[in-house]
Amino acid sequence: MIRPITPDDTDALIALSDATGLFGSKELEELVEVLSDYFGGNIDRDHFWITDDDDGLVGVAYYAPAPMTDGTWYLYLIAVRPDCQGQGRGTAMLRYVEQALTARGERVLLVETSGMESFERTRAFYRKCGYDEEARIRDYYKAGDDKIVYRKVLAAPVLVVNNDTEALANASSNPIS
């Protein structure tokens, strides 16, 4: 079951993120700050989702709009407990996020990740889910650690056409050669 996060989930969420081995101490500290802002009402309350089972928290996803854009969002966090990886839970969480954004009419979802070999499984996951490598910034995180940005178009842009029948008739009778 995918559900919104609650304050009671905080410790388990930090432990899950740490258990993946993909987050360093700086990232975990930043996650604590984000959660504090989230539960303090400083961040929209519908962008943090988790999935759990009888053994506790299994996965988490957090997404937010990209500043100064129209319909572009970032997936800032997606993680699945190591003993539950490879069971489709991450894919289900990602699809949930994509569907929520598509239902709102959002256009693009971006994901940033490391270019280090230890992140190859993460990058393969995004490719498998239909994301394309859009950009690579060399030595971004540190020397030898590129930042890779993946992109997925959620909804085709809507083209508004003037419904002027005379203009349409002229266009069809005067094709561009």
CSV table of N, CA and C in Angstrom, one decimal:
chain,number,residue,atom,x,y,z
A,1,MET,N,0.8,-1.2,0.0
A,1,MET,CA,0.0,0.0,0.0
A,1,MET,C,0.9,1.2,0.0
A,2,ILE,N,0.6,2.2,-0.9
A,2,ILE,CA,1.3,3.5,-0.9
A,2,ILE,C,0.4,4.5,-0.2
A,3,ARG,N,1.1,5.2,0.7
A,3,ARG,CA,0.3,6.1,1.6
A,3,ARG,C,1.2,7.4,1.9
A,4,PRO,N,0.6,8.5,2.3
A,4,PRO,CA,1.4,9.6,2.7
A,4,PRO,C,2.2,9.3,3.9
A,5,ILE,N,3.4,10.0,4.0
A,5,ILE,CA,4.2,9.9,5.2
A,5,ILE,C,3.6,10.6,6.4
A,6,THR,N,3.9,10.1,7.6
A,6,THR,CA,3.5,10.7,8.8
A,6,THR,C,4.8,11.0,9.6
A,7,PRO,N,4.7,11.9,10.6
A,7,PRO,CA,5.9,12.1,11.5
A,7,PRO,C,6.4,10.8,12.2
A,8,ASP,N,5.5,9.9,12.4
A,8,ASP,CA,5.9,8.6,13.1
A,8,ASP,C,6.8,7.8,12.1
A,9,ASP,N,6.8,8.1,10.9
A,9,ASP,CA,7.7,7.3,9.9
A,9,ASP,C,9.1,7.9,9.8
A,10,THR,N,9.4,9.0,10.4
A,10,THR,CA,10.7,9.7,10.2
A,10,THR,C,11.9,8.8,10.5
A,11,ASP,N,11.9,8.2,11.7
A,11,ASP,CA,13.1,7.4,12.1
A,11,ASP,C,13.3,6.2,11.1
A,12,ALA,N,12.2,5.5,10.7
A,12,ALA,CA,12.3,4.4,9.8
A,12,ALA,C,12.7,4.9,8.4
A,13,LEU,N,12.3,6.1,8.0
A,13,LEU,CA,12.7,6.6,6.7
A,13,LEU,C,14.2,6.9,6.7
A,14,ILE,N,14.7,7.5,7.7
A,14,ILE,CA,16.1,7.8,7.8
A,14,ILE,C,16.9,6.5,7.8
A,15,ALA,N,16.5,5.5,8.6
A,15,ALA,CA,17.1,4.2,8.6
A,15,ALA,C,17.1,3.5,7.3
A,16,LEU,N,16.0,3.6,6.6
A,16,LEU,CA,15.9,3.0,5.2
A,16,LEU,C,16.8,3.7,4.3
A,17,SER,N,16.9,5.0,4.3
A,17,SER,CA,17.8,5.7,3.4
A,17,SER,C,19.2,5.4,3.7
A,18,ASP,N,19.6,5.2,4.9
A,18,ASP,CA,20.9,4.9,5.3
A,18,ASP,C,21.2,3.5,4.9
A,19,ALA,N,20.3,2.5,5.0
A,19,ALA,CA,20.5,1.1,4.7
A,19,ALA,C,20.8,0.9,3.2
A,20,THR,N,20.3,1.8,2.4
A,20,THR,CA,20.6,1.6,0.9
A,20,THR,C,22.1,1.8,0.6
A,21,GLY,N,22.8,2.5,1.4
A,21,GLY,CA,24.2,2.7,1.2
A,21,GLY,C,24.5,3.8,0.1
A,22,LEU,N,23.4,4.4,-0.4
A,22,LEU,CA,23.6,5.4,-1.5
A,22,LEU,C,23.6,6.8,-1.0
A,23,PHE,N,23.4,7.0,0.3
A,23,PHE,CA,23.3,8.3,0.9
A,23,PHE,C,24.4,8.5,1.9
A,24,GLY,N,25.2,9.5,1.8
A,24,GLY,CA,26.2,9.8,2.8
A,24,GLY,C,25.6,10.6,3.9
A,25,SER,N,26.5,10.9,4.9
A,25,SER,CA,26.0,11.6,6.1
A,25,SER,C,25.4,13.0,5.7
A,26,LYS,N,26.0,13.7,4.8
A,26,LYS,CA,25.5,15.0,4.4
A,26,LYS,C,24.1,14.9,3.8
A,27,GLU,N,23.9,13.9,3.0
A,27,GLU,CA,22.5,13.7,2.4
A,27,GLU,C,21.5,13.3,3.4
A,28,LEU,N,21.9,12.5,4.4
A,28,LEU,CA,21.0,12.1,5.5
A,28,LEU,C,20.6,13.3,6.3
A,29,GLU,N,21.6,14.1,6.6
A,29,GLU,CA,21.3,15.4,7.4
A,29,GLU,C,20.4,16.3,6.6
A,30,GLU,N,20.6,16.4,5.3
A,30,GLU,CA,19.7,17.2,4.5
A,30,GLU,C,18.3,16.6,4.5
A,31,LEU,N,18.2,15.3,4.5
A,31,LEU,CA,16.9,14.6,4.5
A,31,LEU,C,16.1,14.9,5.8
A,32,VAL,N,16.9,14.9,6.9
A,32,VAL,CA,16.3,15.3,8.2
A,32,VAL,C,15.7,16.7,8.2
A,33,GLU,N,16.5,17.6,7.5
A,33,GLU,CA,16.0,19.0,7.4
A,33,GLU,C,14.7,19.1,6.5
A,34,VAL,N,14.7,18.3,5.4
A,34,VAL,CA,13.6,18.3,4.5
A,34,VAL,C,12.4,17.8,5.3
A,35,LEU,N,12.5,16.7,6.0
A,35,LEU,CA,11.4,16.2,6.8
A,35,LEU,C,10.9,17.2,7.8
A,36,SER,N,11.8,17.9,8.5
A,36,SER,CA,11.4,18.9,9.4
A,36,SER,C,10.6,20.0,8.8
A,37,ASP,N,11.1,20.4,7.6
A,37,ASP,CA,10.3,21.5,6.9
A,37,ASP,C,9.0,20.9,6.4
A,38,TYR,N,9.0,19.7,6.0
A,38,TYR,CA,7.7,19.0,5.5
A,38,TYR,C,6.7,19.0,6.6
A,39,PHE,N,7.1,18.5,7.7
A,39,PHE,CA,6.1,18.3,8.8
A,39,PHE,C,5.8,19.7,9.5
A,40,GLY,N,6.7,20.6,9.3
A,40,GLY,CA,6.5,22.0,9.8
A,40,GLY,C,5.6,22.8,8.9
A,41,GLY,N,5.1,22.3,7.8
A,41,GLY,CA,4.2,22.9,6.9
A,41,GLY,C,4.9,23.9,5.9
A,42,ASN,N,6.2,23.8,5.8
A,42,ASN,CA,7.0,24.6,4.9
A,42,ASN,C,7.1,24.0,3.5
A,43,ILE,N,6.7,22.8,3.3
A,43,ILE,CA,6.7,22.1,2.0
A,43,ILE,C,5.3,21.5,1.8
A,44,ASP,N,4.9,21.5,0.5
A,44,ASP,CA,3.6,20.9,0.2
A,44,ASP,C,3.5,19.5,0.7
A,45,ARG,N,2.3,19.2,1.3
A,45,ARG,CA,2.2,18.0,2.1
A,45,ARG,C,1.8,16.8,1.2
A,46,ASP,N,1.7,16.9,-0.1
A,46,ASP,CA,1.3,15.8,-0.9
A,46,ASP,C,2.4,15.2,-1.8
A,47,HIS,N,3.7,15.4,-1.4
A,47,HIS,CA,4.7,15.0,-2.3
A,47,HIS,C,5.7,14.0,-1.7
A,48,PHE,N,5.4,13.5,-0.5
A,48,PHE,CA,6.2,12.5,0.2
A,48,PHE,C,5.3,11.2,0.3
A,49,TRP,N,5.6,10.1,-0.3
A,49,TRP,CA,4.8,8.9,-0.2
A,49,TRP,C,5.7,7.7,0.3
A,50,ILE,N,5.1,6.8,1.0
A,50,ILE,CA,5.9,5.6,1.4
A,50,ILE,C,5.0,4.4,1.1
A,51,THR,N,5.7,3.3,1.1
A,51,THR,CA,5.0,2.0,1.1
A,51,THR,C,5.6,1.2,2.2
A,52,ASP,N,4.7,0.4,2.8
A,52,ASP,CA,5.2,-0.4,3.9
A,52,ASP,C,4.5,-1.8,3.9
A,53,ASP,N,5.0,-2.7,4.8
A,53,ASP,CA,4.4,-4.0,4.9
A,53,ASP,C,4.4,-4.3,6.4
A,54,ASP,N,4.1,-5.6,6.8
A,54,ASP,CA,4.1,-6.0,8.2
A,54,ASP,C,5.4,-5.8,8.9
A,55,ASP,N,6.5,-5.7,8.1
A,55,ASP,CA,7.8,-5.6,8.7
A,55,ASP,C,8.2,-4.1,8.8
A,56,GLY,N,7.4,-3.2,8.4
A,56,GLY,CA,7.7,-1.8,8.5
A,56,GLY,C,7.9,-1.1,7.1
A,57,LEU,N,8.5,0.0,7.1
A,57,LEU,CA,8.7,0.8,5.9
A,57,LEU,C,9.5,0.1,4.9
A,58,VAL,N,9.0,0.1,3.6
A,58,VAL,CA,9.7,-0.6,2.5
A,58,VAL,C,10.3,0.3,1.5
A,59,GLY,N,9.6,1.4,1.2
A,59,GLY,CA,10.0,2.3,0.2
A,59,GLY,C,9.5,3.7,0.4
A,60,VAL,N,10.2,4.7,-0.2
A,60,VAL,CA,9.8,6.1,-0.1
A,60,VAL,C,10.1,6.8,-1.4
A,61,ALA,N,9.3,7.8,-1.7
A,61,ALA,CA,9.5,8.7,-2.9
A,61,ALA,C,9.1,10.1,-2.4
A,62,TYR,N,10.0,11.0,-2.9
A,62,TYR,CA,9.7,12.5,-2.6
A,62,TYR,C,10.0,13.2,-3.9
A,63,TYR,N,9.0,14.1,-4.3
A,63,TYR,CA,9.2,14.8,-5.5
A,63,TYR,C,8.6,16.2,-5.2
A,64,ALA,N,9.1,17.2,-6.0
A,64,ALA,CA,8.7,18.6,-5.8
A,64,ALA,C,8.9,19.3,-7.2
A,65,PRO,N,8.2,20.4,-7.3
A,65,PRO,CA,8.3,21.2,-8.6
A,65,PRO,C,9.7,21.8,-8.7
A,66,ALA,N,10.2,21.9,-9.9
A,66,ALA,CA,11.4,22.6,-10.2
A,66,ALA,C,11.2,24.1,-10.2
A,67,PRO,N,11.9,24.8,-9.5
A,67,PRO,CA,11.7,26.3,-9.4
A,67,PRO,C,11.8,26.9,-10.7
A,68,MET,N,10.9,27.9,-10.9
A,68,MET,CA,10.9,28.8,-12.1
A,68,MET,C,10.7,28.0,-13.4
A,69,THR,N,9.8,27.0,-13.3
A,69,THR,CA,9.5,26.2,-14.5
A,69,THR,C,8.0,26.0,-14.6
A,70,ASP,N,7.5,25.6,-15.7
A,70,ASP,CA,6.0,25.3,-15.9
A,70,ASP,C,5.9,23.8,-16.1
A,71,GLY,N,5.5,23.1,-15.1
A,71,GLY,CA,5.2,21.7,-15.3
A,71,GLY,C,6.4,20.7,-15.2
A,72,THR,N,7.5,21.2,-14.7
A,72,THR,CA,8.7,20.4,-14.6
A,72,THR,C,8.9,20.1,-13.1
A,73,TRP,N,9.2,18.8,-12.8
A,73,TRP,CA,9.3,18.3,-11.4
A,73,TRP,C,10.6,17.5,-11.3
A,74,TYR,N,11.1,17.5,-10.1
A,74,TYR,CA,12.2,16.6,-9.7
A,74,TYR,C,11.8,15.5,-8.8
A,75,LEU,N,12.3,14.3,-9.1
A,75,LEU,CA,12.2,13.2,-8.1
A,75,LEU,C,13.4,13.3,-7.3
A,76,TYR,N,13.3,13.8,-6.1
A,76,TYR,CA,14.5,14.1,-5.2
A,76,TYR,C,14.9,12.8,-4.5
A,77,LEU,N,14.0,11.9,-4.2
A,77,LEU,CA,14.3,10.7,-3.5
A,77,LEU,C,13.4,9.6,-3.8
A,78,ILE,N,14.0,8.5,-4.1
A,78,ILE,CA,13.3,7.2,-4.2
A,78,ILE,C,14.2,6.2,-3.6
A,79,ALA,N,13.7,5.4,-2.7
A,79,ALA,CA,14.6,4.3,-2.1
A,79,ALA,C,13.7,3.2,-1.7
A,80,VAL,N,14.3,2.0,-1.7
A,80,VAL,CA,13.6,0.8,-1.3
A,80,VAL,C,14.5,0.0,-0.4
A,81,ARG,N,14.0,-0.5,0.7
A,81,ARG,CA,14.8,-1.3,1.7
A,81,ARG,C,15.5,-2.4,0.9
A,82,PRO,N,16.8,-2.5,1.2
A,82,PRO,CA,17.7,-3.5,0.4
A,82,PRO,C,17.1,-4.9,0.3
A,83,ASP,N,16.5,-5.4,1.3
A,83,ASP,CA,15.9,-6.8,1.3
A,83,ASP,C,14.6,-6.9,0.5
A,84,CYS,N,14.1,-5.7,0.0
A,84,CYS,CA,12.9,-5.7,-0.8
A,84,CYS,C,13.1,-5.2,-2.2
A,85,GLN,N,14.4,-4.9,-2.5
A,85,GLN,CA,14.7,-4.5,-3.9
A,85,GLN,C,14.6,-5.6,-4.9
A,86,GLY,N,14.2,-5.2,-6.1
A,86,GLY,CA,14.1,-6.2,-7.2
A,86,GLY,C,12.7,-6.9,-7.2
A,87,GLN,N,11.8,-6.4,-6.4
A,87,GLN,CA,10.4,-7.0,-6.3
A,87,GLN,C,9.4,-6.1,-6.9
A,88,GLY,N,9.8,-5.0,-7.6
A,88,GLY,CA,8.8,-4.1,-8.3
A,88,GLY,C,8.3,-3.0,-7.4
A,89,ARG,N,8.8,-2.9,-6.2
A,89,ARG,CA,8.3,-1.9,-5.3
A,89,ARG,C,8.8,-0.5,-5.7
A,90,GLY,N,10.0,-0.4,-6.1
A,90,GLY,CA,10.5,0.9,-6.6
A,90,GLY,C,9.8,1.4,-7.8
A,91,THR,N,9.5,0.4,-8.7
A,91,THR,CA,8.8,0.7,-10.0
A,91,THR,C,7.4,1.2,-9.6
A,92,ALA,N,6.7,0.5,-8.7
A,92,ALA,CA,5.4,0.9,-8.3
A,92,ALA,C,5.4,2.3,-7.7
A,93,MET,N,6.4,2.6,-6.9
A,93,MET,CA,6.5,4.0,-6.3
A,93,MET,C,6.7,5.0,-7.4
A,94,LEU,N,7.6,4.7,-8.3
A,94,LEU,CA,7.8,5.7,-9.4
A,94,LEU,C,6.6,5.9,-10.3
A,95,ARG,N,5.9,4.8,-10.6
A,95,ARG,CA,4.7,4.9,-11.4
A,95,ARG,C,3.6,5.7,-10.7
A,96,TYR,N,3.5,5.5,-9.4
A,96,TYR,CA,2.6,6.3,-8.6
A,96,TYR,C,2.9,7.8,-8.7
A,97,VAL,N,4.1,8.2,-8.6
A,97,VAL,CA,4.5,9.6,-8.7
A,97,VAL,C,4.2,10.1,-10.1
A,98,GLU,N,4.6,9.3,-11.1
A,98,GLU,CA,4.3,9.7,-12.5
A,98,GLU,C,2.8,9.9,-12.7
A,99,GLN,N,2.0,9.0,-12.2
A,99,GLN,CA,0.5,9.1,-12.4
A,99,GLN,C,0.0,10.3,-11.7
A,100,ALA,N,0.5,10.6,-10.5
A,100,ALA,CA,0.0,11.7,-9.7
A,100,ALA,C,0.3,13.0,-10.5
A,101,LEU,N,1.5,13.1,-11.0
A,101,LEU,CA,1.9,14.3,-11.8
A,101,LEU,C,1.2,14.4,-13.1
A,102,THR,N,1.0,13.3,-13.8
A,102,THR,CA,0.2,13.3,-15.0
A,102,THR,C,-1.2,13.8,-14.8
A,103,ALA,N,-1.8,13.3,-13.7
A,103,ALA,CA,-3.2,13.7,-13.4
A,103,ALA,C,-3.3,15.2,-13.2
A,104,ARG,N,-2.2,15.8,-12.7
A,104,ARG,CA,-2.2,17.2,-12.5
A,104,ARG,C,-1.9,18.0,-13.7
A,105,GLY,N,-1.5,17.3,-14.8
A,105,GLY,CA,-1.2,18.0,-16.0
A,105,GLY,C,0.3,18.4,-16.1
A,106,GLU,N,1.1,17.9,-15.3
A,106,GLU,CA,2.5,18.2,-15.3
A,106,GLU,C,3.2,17.6,-16.5
A,107,ARG,N,4.3,18.1,-16.9
A,107,ARG,CA,4.9,17.7,-18.2
A,107,ARG,C,6.1,16.8,-18.1
A,108,VAL,N,7.1,17.1,-17.2
A,108,VAL,CA,8.4,16.5,-17.2
A,108,VAL,C,8.8,16.1,-15.8
A,109,LEU,N,9.4,14.9,-15.6
A,109,LEU,CA,10.0,14.5,-14.4
A,109,LEU,C,11.5,14.3,-14.6
A,110,LEU,N,12.3,15.0,-13.8
A,110,LEU,CA,13.7,14.8,-13.9
A,110,LEU,C,14.2,14.1,-12.6
A,111,VAL,N,15.3,13.4,-12.8
A,111,VAL,CA,16.0,12.7,-11.7
A,111,VAL,C,17.5,12.9,-11.9
A,112,GLU,N,18.1,13.2,-10.8
A,112,GLU,CA,19.6,13.4,-10.8
A,112,GLU,C,20.2,12.2,-10.0
A,113,THR,N,21.3,11.7,-10.5
A,113,THR,CA,22.0,10.6,-9.8
A,113,THR,C,23.5,10.7,-10.1
A,114,SER,N,24.2,9.9,-9.4
A,114,SER,CA,25.7,9.9,-9.6
A,114,SER,C,26.1,9.0,-10.8
A,115,GLY,N,27.2,9.4,-11.3
A,115,GLY,CA,27.8,8.6,-12.4
A,115,GLY,C,28.8,7.5,-11.9
A,116,MET,N,28.9,7.4,-10.6
A,116,MET,CA,29.8,6.4,-10.0
A,116,MET,C,29.3,4.9,-10.4
A,117,GLU,N,30.3,4.0,-10.5
A,117,GLU,CA,29.9,2.6,-10.8
A,117,GLU,C,28.9,2.1,-9.7
A,118,SER,N,29.0,2.5,-8.5
A,118,SER,CA,28.2,2.0,-7.4
A,118,SER,C,26.7,2.4,-7.7
A,119,PHE,N,26.4,3.3,-8.6
A,119,PHE,CA,25.1,3.8,-8.9
A,119,PHE,C,24.6,3.2,-10.2
A,120,GLU,N,25.3,2.2,-10.8
A,120,GLU,CA,24.8,1.6,-12.1
A,120,GLU,C,23.5,1.0,-12.0
A,121,ARG,N,23.2,0.3,-10.9
A,121,ARG,CA,21.9,-0.3,-10.7
A,121,ARG,C,20.8,0.7,-10.7
A,122,THR,N,21.1,1.8,-10.0
A,122,THR,CA,20.1,2.9,-10.0
A,122,THR,C,19.9,3.5,-11.4
A,123,ARG,N,20.9,3.7,-12.1
A,123,ARG,CA,20.8,4.2,-13.5
A,123,ARG,C,20.0,3.3,-14.4
A,124,ALA,N,20.3,2.0,-14.2
A,124,ALA,CA,19.6,0.9,-15.0
A,124,ALA,C,18.1,0.9,-14.7
A,125,PHE,N,17.8,1.2,-13.4
A,125,PHE,CA,16.4,1.3,-13.0
A,125,PHE,C,15.7,2.4,-13.7
A,126,TYR,N,16.3,3.6,-13.8
A,126,TYR,CA,15.6,4.7,-14.5
A,126,TYR,C,15.5,4.4,-16.0
A,127,ARG,N,16.5,3.8,-16.6
A,127,ARG,CA,16.4,3.5,-18.0
A,127,ARG,C,15.3,2.5,-18.2
A,128,LYS,N,15.2,1.5,-17.4
A,128,LYS,CA,14.2,0.5,-17.5
A,128,LYS,C,12.8,1.1,-17.4
A,129,CYS,N,12.7,2.1,-16.6
A,129,CYS,CA,11.4,2.8,-16.4
A,129,CYS,C,11.1,3.9,-17.4
A,130,GLY,N,11.9,3.9,-18.5
A,130,GLY,CA,11.6,4.8,-19.6
A,130,GLY,C,12.2,6.2,-19.5
A,131,TYR,N,13.2,6.4,-18.7
A,131,TYR,CA,13.9,7.7,-18.5
A,131,TYR,C,15.1,7.7,-19.5
A,132,ASP,N,15.4,8.8,-20.1
A,132,ASP,CA,16.5,9.0,-21.0
A,132,ASP,C,17.5,9.9,-20.3
A,133,GLU,N,18.8,9.6,-20.5
A,133,GLU,CA,19.9,10.5,-20.0
A,133,GLU,C,19.8,11.8,-20.8
A,134,GLU,N,19.5,12.8,-20.1
A,134,GLU,CA,19.4,14.2,-20.7
A,134,GLU,C,20.6,15.0,-20.6
A,135,ALA,N,21.4,14.8,-19.5
A,135,ALA,CA,22.6,15.6,-19.3
A,135,ALA,C,23.6,14.9,-18.4
A,136,ARG,N,24.8,15.3,-18.6
A,136,ARG,CA,25.9,14.7,-17.7
A,136,ARG,C,26.8,15.9,-17.4
A,137,ILE,N,27.0,16.2,-16.1
A,137,ILE,CA,27.9,17.2,-15.7
A,137,ILE,C,29.1,16.5,-15.1
A,138,ARG,N,30.2,16.6,-15.8
A,138,ARG,CA,31.4,15.9,-15.3
A,138,ARG,C,31.9,16.5,-14.0
A,139,ASP,N,32.4,15.6,-13.2
A,139,ASP,CA,33.1,16.0,-11.9
A,139,ASP,C,32.2,16.9,-11.0
A,140,TYR,N,30.9,16.7,-11.1
A,140,TYR,CA,29.9,17.5,-10.4
A,140,TYR,C,30.0,17.4,-8.9
A,141,TYR,N,29.8,16.1,-8.4
A,141,TYR,CA,29.8,15.9,-7.0
A,141,TYR,C,31.2,15.9,-6.4
A,142,LYS,N,32.1,15.4,-7.1
A,142,LYS,CA,33.6,15.5,-6.7
A,142,LYS,C,34.3,15.0,-7.9
A,143,ALA,N,35.6,15.2,-7.9
A,143,ALA,CA,36.4,14.7,-9.0
A,143,ALA,C,36.2,13.2,-9.3
A,144,GLY,N,35.8,13.0,-10.6
A,144,GLY,CA,35.5,11.6,-11.0
A,144,GLY,C,34.1,11.1,-10.7
A,145,ASP,N,33.2,12.0,-10.2
A,145,ASP,CA,31.8,11.7,-9.9
A,145,ASP,C,30.9,12.6,-10.6
A,146,ASP,N,30.4,12.2,-11.8
A,146,ASP,CA,29.6,13.0,-12.6
A,146,ASP,C,28.1,13.0,-12.1
A,147,LYS,N,27.4,14.1,-12.4
A,147,LYS,CA,26.0,14.1,-12.1
A,147,LYS,C,25.3,13.8,-13.4
A,148,ILE,N,24.4,12.8,-13.4
A,148,ILE,CA,23.6,12.4,-14.6
A,148,ILE,C,22.2,12.8,-14.3
A,149,VAL,N,21.6,13.5,-15.3
A,149,VAL,CA,20.2,13.9,-15.2
A,149,VAL,C,19.4,13.0,-16.2
A,150,TYR,N,18.4,12.4,-15.6
A,150,TYR,CA,17.5,11.6,-16.5
A,150,TYR,C,16.2,12.4,-16.6
A,151,ARG,N,15.5,12.2,-17.7
A,151,ARG,CA,14.3,12.9,-18.0
A,151,ARG,C,13.2,12.0,-18.6
A,152,LYS,N,12.0,12.2,-18.2
A,152,LYS,CA,10.9,11.5,-18.8
A,152,LYS,C,9.7,12.5,-19.0
A,153,VAL,N,9.2,12.5,-20.2
A,153,VAL,CA,8.1,13.3,-20.6
A,153,VAL,C,6.8,12.6,-20.1
A,154,LEU,N,6.1,13.3,-19.2
A,154,LEU,CA,4.9,12.7,-18.7
A,154,LEU,C,3.6,12.9,-19.5
A,155,ALA,N,3.6,14.1,-20.1
A,155,ALA,CA,2.4,14.4,-21.0
A,155,ALA,C,2.9,15.3,-22.1
A,156,ALA,N,2.4,15.0,-23.3
A,156,ALA,CA,2.8,15.8,-24.4
A,156,ALA,C,2.3,17.3,-24.3
A,157,PRO,N,3.1,18.2,-24.7
A,157,PRO,CA,2.7,19.6,-24.6
A,157,PRO,C,1.5,19.8,-25.4
A,158,VAL,N,0.6,20.7,-25.0
A,158,VAL,CA,-0.7,21.0,-25.7
A,158,VAL,C,-0.4,22.1,-26.6
A,159,LEU,N,-0.7,21.9,-27.9
A,159,LEU,CA,-0.5,23.0,-28.9
A,159,LEU,C,-1.9,23.7,-29.1
A,160,VAL,N,-1.9,24.9,-28.8
A,160,VAL,CA,-3.2,25.7,-29.0
A,160,VAL,C,-3.2,26.2,-30.4
A,161,VAL,N,-4.2,25.9,-31.2
A,161,VAL,CA,-4.3,26.3,-32.6
A,161,VAL,C,-5.5,27.3,-32.7
A,162,ASN,N,-5.3,28.4,-33.4
A,162,ASN,CA,-6.3,29.3,-33.7
A,162,ASN,C,-7.3,28.6,-34.6
A,163,ASN,N,-8.6,28.5,-34.3
A,163,ASN,CA,-9.6,27.8,-35.1
A,163,ASN,C,-10.1,28.8,-36.1
A,164,ASP,N,-9.3,29.3,-37.0
A,164,ASP,CA,-9.7,30.2,-38.1
A,164,ASP,C,-9.8,29.4,-39.4
A,165,THR,N,-11.0,29.2,-39.8
A,165,THR,CA,-11.2,28.3,-41.0
A,165,THR,C,-10.6,28.9,-42.2
A,166,GLU,N,-10.6,30.2,-42.4
A,166,GLU,CA,-10.0,30.8,-43.6
A,166,GLU,C,-8.5,30.6,-43.6
A,167,ALA,N,-7.9,30.8,-42.4
A,167,ALA,CA,-6.4,30.6,-42.3
A,167,ALA,C,-6.1,29.1,-42.6
A,168,LEU,N,-7.0,28.2,-42.1
A,168,LEU,CA,-6.7,26.8,-42.3
A,168,LEU,C,-6.9,26.4,-43.8
A,169,ALA,N,-7.9,27.0,-44.5
A,169,ALA,CA,-8.1,26.8,-45.9
A,169,ALA,C,-6.9,27.3,-46.7
A,170,ASN,N,-6.4,28.5,-46.4
A,170,ASN,CA,-5.3,29.1,-47.1
A,170,ASN,C,-4.1,28.2,-46.9
A,171,ALA,N,-3.9,27.7,-45.7
A,171,ALA,CA,-2.7,26.9,-45.4
A,171,ALA,C,-2.7,25.6,-46.2
A,172,SER,N,-3.9,25.0,-46.3
A,172,SER,CA,-4.0,23.7,-47.0
A,172,SER,C,-3.9,23.9,-48.5
A,173,SER,N,-4.3,25.1,-49.0
A,173,SER,CA,-4.3,25.3,-50.5
A,173,SER,C,-2.9,25.9,-50.9
A,174,ASN,N,-2.1,26.3,-50.0
A,174,ASN,CA,-0.8,26.9,-50.3
A,174,ASN,C,0.3,26.1,-49.5
A,175,PRO,N,0.5,24.9,-49.9
A,175,PRO,CA,1.5,24.1,-49.1
A,175,PRO,C,2.9,24.7,-49.3
A,176,ILE,N,3.6,24.5,-48.2
A,176,ILE,CA,5.0,25.0,-48.3
A,176,ILE,C,5.8,24.0,-49.1
A,177,SER,N,6.6,24.5,-50.0
A,177,SER,CA,7.4,23.6,-50.8
A,177,SER,C,8.9,23.6,-50.4
